[in-house]
CSV table of C-alpha atoms in Angstrom, one decimal:
chain,number,residue,atom,x,y,z
A,1,MET,CA,-0.1,-0.2,0.1
A,2,ARG,CA,3.3,2.5,0.6
A,3,VAL,CA,4.0,1.9,-2.8
A,4,ALA,CA,0.3,2.2,-4.4
A,5,ALA,CA,0.1,5.7,-2.5
A,6,ALA,CA,3.6,7.1,-3.4
A,7,PHE,CA,2.8,5.6,-7.2
A,8,ALA,CA,-0.3,8.3,-6.4
A,9,ALA,CA,1.5,10.9,-5.1
A,10,GLY,CA,4.2,10.6,-8.0
A,11,LEU,CA,0.8,11.3,-10.4
A,12,LEU,CA,-1.1,13.3,-8.7
A,13,PHE,CA,2.5,15.8,-8.6
A,14,ALA,CA,3.1,15.5,-12.2
A,15,VAL,CA,-1.0,17.0,-13.2
A,16,GLY,CA,0.2,19.5,-10.9
A,17,LEU,CA,2.7,21.2,-12.3
A,18,GLY,CA,1.1,20.6,-16.0
A,19,ILE,CA,-1.4,21.8,-15.0
A,20,ALA,CA,0.2,25.1,-12.9
A,21,GLY,CA,2.9,26.0,-16.4
A,22,MET,CA,5.4,24.4,-14.5
A,23,THR,CA,6.7,21.6,-16.9
A,24,ASP,CA,7.0,25.0,-19.5
A,25,ALA,CA,10.2,26.6,-19.1
A,26,ASN,CA,10.3,29.4,-20.8
A,27,LYS,CA,7.0,30.6,-18.4
A,28,VAL,CA,9.6,29.7,-15.5
A,29,ILE,CA,12.4,31.4,-17.0
A,30,GLY,CA,8.9,33.9,-17.0
A,31,PHE,CA,8.8,34.1,-13.6
A,32,LEU,CA,12.8,34.6,-12.7
A,33,ASP,CA,13.5,37.4,-15.6
A,34,VAL,CA,11.7,40.0,-14.5
A,35,SER,CA,13.9,42.5,-17.3
A,36,ARG,CA,10.9,42.6,-19.3
A,37,GLY,CA,7.1,41.1,-19.9
A,38,TRP,CA,7.2,40.1,-15.8
A,39,ASP,CA,4.9,36.5,-15.5
A,40,PRO,CA,4.2,36.2,-11.5
A,41,SER,CA,2.9,32.1,-11.9
A,42,LEU,CA,5.0,30.8,-10.9
A,43,GLY,CA,4.5,32.6,-7.2
A,44,LEU,CA,0.6,31.4,-7.3
A,45,VAL,CA,1.8,28.1,-8.5
A,46,MET,CA,4.2,28.7,-4.4
A,47,ALA,CA,1.3,30.0,-2.9
A,48,GLY,CA,-1.2,27.5,-3.7
A,49,ALA,CA,0.5,24.2,-2.9
A,50,ILE,CA,1.3,25.6,0.5
A,51,GLY,CA,-2.0,26.9,1.5
A,52,VAL,CA,-3.0,23.4,0.9
A,53,HIS,CA,0.1,21.5,2.3
A,54,LEU,CA,0.4,23.0,5.2
A,55,PRO,CA,-3.1,23.3,7.1
A,56,LEU,CA,-2.7,19.1,6.0
A,57,TYR,CA,0.5,18.8,7.1
A,58,ARG,CA,-0.8,19.9,10.8
A,59,TRP,CA,-3.4,18.1,10.8
A,60,ILE,CA,-0.9,14.8,9.4
A,61,VAL,CA,2.1,14.9,12.0
A,62,ARG,CA,-0.4,15.1,14.8
A,63,ARG,CA,-1.0,11.5,14.5
A,64,GLU,CA,1.3,9.0,16.1
A,65,GLN,CA,2.5,7.7,12.4
A,66,PRO,CA,1.9,7.2,9.1
A,67,LEU,CA,-1.3,5.3,7.0
A,68,TYR,CA,2.0,2.4,5.8
A,69,ALA,CA,4.6,3.4,7.7
A,70,GLU,CA,5.3,2.9,11.4
A,71,ALA,CA,6.9,6.0,11.1
A,72,PHE,CA,7.4,9.8,9.9
A,73,ASP,CA,10.7,11.3,8.7
A,74,LEU,CA,10.7,14.7,8.8
A,75,PRO,CA,13.6,16.3,8.3
A,76,THR,CA,15.8,17.6,12.0
A,77,ARG,CA,18.1,19.9,11.4
A,78,ARG,CA,17.8,24.2,11.7
A,79,ASP,CA,21.3,25.6,11.7
A,80,ILE,CA,22.0,27.6,9.3
A,81,THR,CA,24.9,27.2,7.9
A,82,PRO,CA,27.4,28.1,4.6
A,83,ARG,CA,26.3,25.5,2.9
A,84,LEU,CA,22.4,25.8,3.1
A,85,VAL,CA,23.0,28.7,1.2
A,86,ALA,CA,26.1,28.2,-1.2
A,87,GLY,CA,23.7,25.1,-2.2
A,88,ALA,CA,20.6,27.0,-2.1
A,89,ALA,CA,23.0,30.1,-4.0
A,90,LEU,CA,23.8,27.1,-7.3
A,91,PHE,CA,20.3,25.9,-7.4
A,92,GLY,CA,18.9,29.1,-7.6
A,93,ALA,CA,22.1,29.7,-10.5
A,94,GLY,CA,20.4,26.0,-12.4
A,95,TRP,CA,17.0,27.6,-12.3
A,96,ALA,CA,17.6,29.9,-13.4
A,97,LEU,CA,20.1,29.0,-15.9
A,98,ALA,CA,16.7,26.0,-17.6
A,99,GLY,CA,14.3,27.5,-16.7
A,100,TYR,CA,14.0,23.0,-15.1
A,101,CYS,CA,14.4,22.5,-11.0
A,102,PRO,CA,13.9,19.1,-10.1
A,103,GLY,CA,10.3,18.1,-11.0
A,104,PRO,CA,9.6,19.7,-13.5
A,105,ALA,CA,12.8,18.3,-15.3
A,106,LEU,CA,12.3,15.3,-14.3
A,107,VAL,CA,8.4,14.4,-15.6
A,108,SER,CA,9.4,16.9,-19.3
A,109,ALA,CA,12.1,14.1,-19.3
A,110,LEU,CA,10.0,11.4,-18.9
A,111,ALA,CA,7.5,13.2,-21.2
A,112,GLY,CA,10.6,12.9,-24.1
A,113,LYS,CA,11.9,16.4,-24.0
A,114,GLY,CA,15.4,15.8,-25.0
A,115,THR,CA,16.6,19.1,-23.1
A,116,ALA,CA,15.1,18.6,-20.2
A,117,VAL,CA,17.2,15.2,-20.5
A,118,LEU,CA,19.7,16.4,-20.4
A,119,PHE,CA,19.3,18.4,-17.8
A,120,VAL,CA,17.8,15.3,-15.7
A,121,LEU,CA,22.1,13.1,-16.2
A,122,SER,CA,23.9,16.4,-15.7
A,123,THR,CA,21.4,17.2,-13.1
A,124,THR,CA,22.4,13.7,-12.5
A,125,ILE,CA,26.7,13.3,-13.0
A,126,GLY,CA,26.1,16.5,-10.4
A,127,MET,CA,24.3,15.1,-7.3
A,128,VAL,CA,26.7,11.9,-7.9
A,129,LEU,CA,29.7,14.4,-7.8
A,130,TRP,CA,28.2,15.8,-4.4
A,131,GLN,CA,28.1,12.6,-3.1
A,132,MET,CA,31.3,11.2,-4.1
A,133,LEU,CA,33.1,14.3,-2.3
A,134,GLU,CA,30.9,13.4,1.0
A,135,SER,CA,31.0,9.4,0.9
A,136,ARG,CA,35.7,10.4,0.0
A,137,GLY,CA,35.1,12.3,3.4
A,138,GLU,CA,35.9,15.6,1.5
A,139,VAL,CA,33.0,16.7,2.8
A,140,PRO,CA,31.9,15.6,5.9
A,141,ALA,CA,27.7,14.7,5.5
A,142,PRO,CA,24.9,15.7,7.1
A,143,ALA,CA,23.4,13.9,10.4
A,144,THR,CA,20.0,14.1,7.7
A,145,SER,CA,18.4,16.4,4.8
A,146,ASP,CA,15.8,18.9,4.4
A,147,GLY,CA,14.2,17.2,1.0
C,1,MET,CA,4.6,44.6,-17.5
C,2,ILE,CA,3.3,41.6,-16.7
C,3,HIS,CA,2.9,39.6,-19.9
C,4,ASP,CA,1.8,35.4,-20.1
C,5,PHE,CA,-0.3,36.0,-16.5
C,6,THR,CA,-2.1,32.5,-15.8
C,7,PRO,CA,-3.3,32.6,-12.0
C,8,VAL,CA,-6.1,30.3,-12.3
C,9,SER,CA,-3.8,27.2,-13.6
C,10,ALA,CA,-1.9,28.3,-11.4
C,11,VAL,CA,-3.0,28.5,-7.9
C,12,VAL,CA,-5.4,25.4,-9.0
C,13,GLY,CA,-1.8,23.1,-10.3
C,14,GLY,CA,0.1,24.5,-7.1
C,15,ALA,CA,-3.3,22.5,-5.2
C,16,LEU,CA,-2.7,19.4,-6.4
C,17,ILE,CA,0.9,19.8,-5.8
C,18,GLY,CA,0.8,20.4,-1.9
C,19,LEU,CA,-2.3,17.7,-2.0
C,20,SER,CA,0.2,15.1,-3.1
C,21,ALA,CA,2.7,16.9,-0.4
C,22,SER,CA,0.1,15.3,1.9
C,23,LEU,CA,-0.6,12.3,0.4
C,24,LEU,CA,2.8,11.1,0.6
C,25,LEU,CA,3.4,12.5,3.9
C,26,LEU,CA,0.2,10.6,5.4
C,27,THR,CA,-0.2,6.7,3.7
C,28,THR,CA,4.4,6.9,3.9
C,29,GLY,CA,5.4,9.8,6.1
C,30,LYS,CA,7.7,11.3,3.5
C,31,VAL,CA,8.0,14.4,3.1
C,32,ALA,CA,8.1,15.3,-1.0
C,33,GLY,CA,11.2,16.2,-1.8
C,34,ILE,CA,11.9,15.8,-5.6
C,35,SER,CA,16.1,16.0,-5.1
C,36,GLY,CA,15.7,14.1,-2.0
C,37,ILE,CA,13.7,11.5,-3.7
C,38,TRP,CA,15.8,11.3,-6.7
C,39,GLY,CA,19.5,12.2,-4.9
C,40,GLY,CA,17.9,9.4,-2.1
C,41,LEU,CA,18.2,6.8,-5.5
C,42,VAL,CA,21.4,8.2,-6.7
C,43,GLN,CA,22.7,7.2,-3.5
C,44,PRO,CA,22.5,3.2,-3.2
C,45,MET,CA,24.0,3.5,-7.0
C,46,SER,CA,26.4,5.6,-6.9
C,47,LEU,CA,27.8,4.4,-3.8
C,48,MET,CA,27.8,1.0,-5.6
C,49,ARG,CA,26.0,-0.4,-2.3
C,50,VAL,CA,22.7,-3.2,-2.3
C,51,PRO,CA,20.3,-0.4,-2.4
C,52,ILE,CA,18.4,-0.1,0.6
C,53,GLY,CA,15.0,-2.3,0.4
C,54,GLY,CA,12.5,0.5,2.0
C,55,GLU,CA,13.8,3.2,0.8
C,56,VAL,CA,14.3,2.3,-2.5
C,57,SER,CA,10.8,0.9,-3.5
C,58,TRP,CA,9.0,4.0,-2.9
C,59,ARG,CA,11.2,6.3,-4.2
C,60,ILE,CA,10.5,4.7,-7.6
C,61,ALA,CA,7.2,4.3,-6.7
C,62,PHE,CA,7.2,8.1,-7.4
C,63,LEU,CA,8.5,8.5,-10.0
C,64,GLY,CA,6.9,5.1,-11.2
C,65,GLY,CA,3.9,7.5,-10.1
C,66,LEU,CA,6.0,10.8,-12.0
C,67,ALA,CA,6.1,9.6,-15.7
C,68,VAL,CA,2.5,8.2,-15.9
C,69,GLY,CA,1.5,11.7,-15.0
C,70,ALA,CA,3.8,13.3,-17.4
C,71,LEU,CA,2.0,10.2,-20.1
C,72,ALA,CA,-1.5,11.3,-19.3
C,73,LEU,CA,0.2,14.8,-19.5
C,74,LEU,CA,1.3,14.3,-23.3
C,75,LEU,CA,-2.4,12.8,-24.3
C,76,VAL,CA,-4.4,15.3,-22.6
C,77,SER,CA,-2.0,18.8,-23.3
C,78,PRO,CA,1.2,18.1,-24.9
C,79,GLY,CA,1.6,22.0,-24.5
C,80,VAL,CA,2.2,22.0,-21.3
C,81,PHE,CA,6.2,21.3,-22.1
C,82,ALA,CA,8.5,22.9,-22.8
C,83,ASP,CA,12.5,23.1,-22.7
C,84,PRO,CA,13.7,27.0,-22.6
C,85,ALA,CA,13.9,28.1,-26.1
C,86,THR,CA,16.9,31.0,-25.3
C,87,ARG,CA,19.6,28.0,-23.8
C,88,SER,CA,21.7,26.9,-25.4
C,89,THR,CA,23.5,23.4,-25.4
C,90,TRP,CA,26.1,24.1,-22.5
C,91,ALA,CA,23.5,26.4,-20.9
C,92,VAL,CA,21.8,23.0,-20.1
C,93,ILE,CA,24.6,21.1,-18.4
C,94,GLY,CA,25.6,23.0,-16.4
C,95,ALA,CA,22.6,23.9,-14.7
C,96,GLY,CA,22.0,20.6,-14.2
C,97,LEU,CA,25.4,19.8,-12.4
C,98,LEU,CA,24.3,22.8,-10.5
C,99,VAL,CA,20.9,21.6,-9.8
C,100,GLY,CA,22.6,17.9,-9.0
C,101,VAL,CA,25.7,19.6,-6.4
C,102,GLY,CA,23.6,22.4,-5.1
C,103,THR,CA,20.5,20.4,-4.4
C,104,ARG,CA,22.5,17.9,-3.0
C,105,MET,CA,24.4,20.2,-0.8
C,106,GLY,CA,21.9,22.6,-0.1
C,107,THR,CA,19.3,19.4,1.0
C,108,GLY,CA,16.5,20.7,-1.2
C,109,CYS,CA,14.9,22.0,-3.9
C,110,THR,CA,11.3,24.7,-4.8
C,111,SER,CA,9.1,21.5,-3.7
C,112,GLY,CA,11.6,20.2,-0.7
C,113,HIS,CA,11.9,23.4,1.0
C,114,GLY,CA,9.6,25.5,-0.3
C,115,VAL,CA,6.4,24.1,-0.3
C,116,CYS,CA,7.2,21.4,2.2
C,117,GLY,CA,10.6,23.2,4.4
C,118,LEU,CA,7.9,26.7,4.4
C,119,SER,CA,4.4,24.8,5.3
C,120,ARG,CA,6.4,24.0,8.4
C,121,PHE,CA,7.8,26.4,9.2
C,122,SER,CA,11.3,25.7,9.1
C,123,VAL,CA,14.0,29.1,9.3
C,124,ARG,CA,16.2,26.5,7.0
C,125,SER,CA,14.1,26.2,4.6
C,126,LEU,CA,13.7,29.6,4.5
C,127,VAL,CA,17.0,30.4,4.4
C,128,ALA,CA,17.1,28.2,0.8
C,129,VAL,CA,14.2,29.8,-0.4
C,130,LEU,CA,14.7,33.7,0.1
C,131,THR,CA,18.8,32.3,-1.0
C,132,PHE,CA,18.0,30.0,-4.0
C,133,MET,CA,14.7,32.9,-5.5
C,134,ALA,CA,17.4,35.9,-5.3
C,135,VAL,CA,19.9,33.7,-6.8
C,136,GLY,CA,17.7,33.0,-9.2
C,137,PHE,CA,15.7,36.1,-9.9
C,138,ALA,CA,19.2,38.0,-9.8
C,139,LEU,CA,20.8,35.6,-12.9
C,140,ALA,CA,18.1,35.1,-14.9
C,141,THR,CA,17.2,39.1,-14.9
C,142,THR,CA,20.2,39.9,-15.8
C,143,ILE,CA,20.9,36.8,-18.8
C,144,GLY,CA,17.9,38.7,-19.9
C,145,TRP,CA,18.7,42.5,-19.0
C,146,LEU,CA,22.2,41.4,-20.6
C,147,ALA,CA,22.2,39.0,-23.4
C,148,GLY,CA,18.1,39.8,-24.7
C,149,GLY,CA,17.9,36.1,-22.2
C,150,VAL,CA,19.8,34.1,-24.4
C,151,LEU,CA,22.4,32.0,-23.6
């Protein structure tokens, strides 16, 4: 059931991204580029998502456990670190360059969009690079992630 | 000047994303942070370890859902997909590397920090969101201003 539920969540997520227009990289760039013709839509996508998830989150975590798992697996870190800021900055830069972030890129790649596929490949390489640095102890690994 | 604003579909799509995150949390207890879901799959493979069964299967299932969702969108409304028209192959490759490193280094992305983290009132996520938004706006706008948006 856990697997079926995760599948359903993924399906809903993809459809939401598509309806929101987030699988259109040009539309995302249209939000981040304010030099001409600003498209505020992405802001409303965030607002809609948080508007639904915030109250549901508070209700859900009052439970002792999830429906099909033993415990919630929520991020526990609270420290603001240079790595958090640097990582977010790098992510923001990549996002502005391609108009893709992980979710929309995966959905678009799965729909066969060639540039998205390329982006997914290089993102995966980037992730592997970072994880290799971590596993070799060149960068100490964090206790847990925020997702 | 405001262009191409699609407020209704943006809110509706966003609501579905929020619903998806809530569904995932309620049923599996997991956070719908796509970079984390993705990174968690890359990790066992990149380190050549046997995948930890419990942590892999739900991720694969989520990706499967993304795939079927992508297919549904293709069938019903293929126009929702568009690659960036003004960005070169090199820009996209570089962008992917930045996103791959950055989301792991910064432990999250727009869904993990933006949707889920902010909903939890996480200060870490707020800092991350403010940072990636600021850099995102600055870089995209600079490219737009200096190069007419073409890179």
